[in-house]
mmCIF file of C-alpha atoms in Angstrom:
data_model
loop_
_atom_site.group_PDB
_atom_site.id
_atom_site.type_symbol
_atom_site.label_atom_id
_atom_site.label_comp_id
_atom_site.label_asym_id
_atom_site.label_seq_id
_atom_site.Cartn_x
_atom_site.Cartn_y
_atom_site.Cartn_z
ATOM 1 C CA MET A 1 -33.211 -0.353 7.639
ATOM 2 C CA ILE A 2 -29.922 -0.497 9.534
ATOM 3 C CA ASN A 3 -26.957 1.531 8.352
ATOM 4 C CA THR A 4 -24.779 -1.417 7.410
ATOM 5 C CA PHE A 5 -22.065 0.732 5.871
ATOM 6 C CA GLU A 6 -21.587 2.348 9.279
ATOM 7 C CA HIS A 7 -21.648 -1.132 10.786
ATOM 8 C CA LEU A 8 -18.850 -2.185 8.410
ATOM 9 C CA THR A 9 -16.646 0.835 9.042
ATOM 10 C CA ASN A 10 -17.065 0.436 12.800
ATOM 11 C CA ASP A 11 -16.369 -3.308 12.711
ATOM 12 C CA PRO A 12 -13.466 -4.131 15.070
ATOM 13 C CA ARG A 13 -11.674 -6.023 12.287
ATOM 14 C CA VAL A 14 -11.742 -2.968 10.048
ATOM 15 C CA GLN A 15 -10.587 -0.755 12.908
ATOM 16 C CA ILE A 16 -7.686 -3.092 13.649
ATOM 17 C CA LEU A 17 -6.576 -3.145 10.018
ATOM 18 C CA ARG A 18 -6.657 0.645 10.023
ATOM 19 C CA GLN A 19 -4.412 0.681 13.090
ATOM 20 C CA ILE A 20 -1.875 -1.926 12.008
ATOM 21 C CA SER A 21 -1.649 -1.141 8.312
ATOM 22 C CA PRO A 22 1.667 0.502 7.401
ATOM 23 C CA LYS A 23 -0.345 2.727 5.064
ATOM 24 C CA LYS A 24 -4.017 3.397 5.636
ATOM 25 C CA ASP A 25 -4.947 2.574 2.041
ATOM 26 C CA LEU A 26 -3.449 -0.912 1.842
ATOM 27 C CA PHE A 27 -6.620 -2.839 2.684
ATOM 28 C CA TYR A 28 -9.838 -2.688 0.698
ATOM 29 C CA LEU A 29 -13.098 -4.226 1.856
ATOM 30 C CA VAL A 30 -14.552 -6.315 -0.994
ATOM 31 C CA GLY A 31 -17.056 -9.056 -1.699
ATOM 32 C CA GLY A 32 -20.237 -10.193 -0.048
ATOM 33 C CA ALA A 33 -20.086 -7.814 2.911
ATOM 34 C CA LEU A 34 -20.414 -4.865 0.548
ATOM 35 C CA ARG A 35 -23.249 -6.560 -1.339
ATOM 36 C CA ASP A 36 -25.025 -7.246 1.954
ATOM 37 C CA ALA A 37 -24.561 -3.636 3.047
ATOM 38 C CA VAL A 38 -26.217 -2.400 -0.142
ATOM 39 C CA VAL A 39 -29.349 -4.432 0.617
ATOM 40 C CA GLY A 40 -29.325 -3.560 4.332
ATOM 41 C CA LYS A 41 -28.011 -6.807 5.810
ATOM 42 C CA LYS A 42 -25.209 -7.373 8.283
ATOM 43 C CA SER A 43 -22.452 -9.695 7.202
ATOM 44 C CA LYS A 44 -20.325 -11.867 9.491
ATOM 45 C CA ASP A 45 -17.664 -12.585 6.897
ATOM 46 C CA LEU A 46 -15.392 -9.790 5.724
ATOM 47 C CA ASP A 47 -13.112 -10.092 2.709
ATOM 48 C CA PHE A 48 -10.219 -7.750 2.009
ATOM 49 C CA ALA A 49 -8.041 -7.157 -1.016
ATOM 50 C CA THR A 50 -4.582 -5.661 -0.761
ATOM 51 C CA PRO A 51 -1.481 -5.167 -2.869
ATOM 52 C CA LEU A 52 0.541 -6.742 -0.044
ATOM 53 C CA ARG A 53 1.827 -10.298 -0.414
ATOM 54 C CA ALA A 54 0.203 -12.942 1.784
ATOM 55 C CA ASN A 55 3.416 -13.442 3.783
ATOM 56 C CA GLU A 56 3.485 -9.707 4.577
ATOM 57 C CA ILE A 57 -0.077 -9.829 5.877
ATOM 58 C CA VAL A 58 0.700 -12.939 7.931
ATOM 59 C CA GLN A 59 3.604 -11.076 9.530
ATOM 60 C CA ILE A 60 1.486 -7.975 10.271
ATOM 61 C CA MET A 61 -1.348 -10.039 11.725
ATOM 62 C CA ASP A 62 0.972 -12.273 13.775
ATOM 63 C CA GLN A 63 2.712 -9.228 15.252
ATOM 64 C CA SER A 64 -0.701 -7.846 16.157
ATOM 65 C CA GLY A 65 -1.740 -11.041 17.928
ATOM 66 C CA PHE A 66 -4.145 -12.427 15.323
ATOM 67 C CA LYS A 67 -4.289 -16.031 14.212
ATOM 68 C CA VAL A 68 -3.774 -16.502 10.479
ATOM 69 C CA VAL A 69 -4.617 -19.661 8.568
ATOM 70 C CA PRO A 70 -2.788 -20.050 5.232
ATOM 71 C CA THR A 71 -5.872 -21.406 3.458
ATOM 72 C CA GLY A 72 -4.459 -20.795 0.010
ATOM 73 C CA ILE A 73 -1.020 -19.312 0.559
ATOM 74 C CA SER A 74 0.148 -20.448 -2.903
ATOM 75 C CA PHE A 75 -2.741 -18.373 -4.323
ATOM 76 C CA GLU A 76 -1.976 -15.457 -1.969
ATOM 77 C CA THR A 77 -5.086 -16.028 0.171
ATOM 78 C CA ILE A 78 -5.253 -16.334 3.937
ATOM 79 C CA THR A 79 -7.926 -16.554 6.613
#
C-alpha cells in the first residue's frame, strides 16, 4: 500500500500553501483526500478549510500567481 499521507504532505499544492500562508496553521486539509489516504488511495482533488475569508484567500493566491475561481464566493468557497 502506498503511503498516501506522505503523498498528501508532499503535494505541491500543500507545499505552496505552507509557503504563502501568513501563518502556517491557517489551512487545514479536509474532505475526501483524507478519506482516500486512510484507505490507501491517491486523491486528485484537495479541499482545505481555513478561518480566512474567501477574499483574503483570493488575494493570497492571486499574489502567488494562482488562478482562483469564485465558485461560491457568497458562501465563502473558491476553487
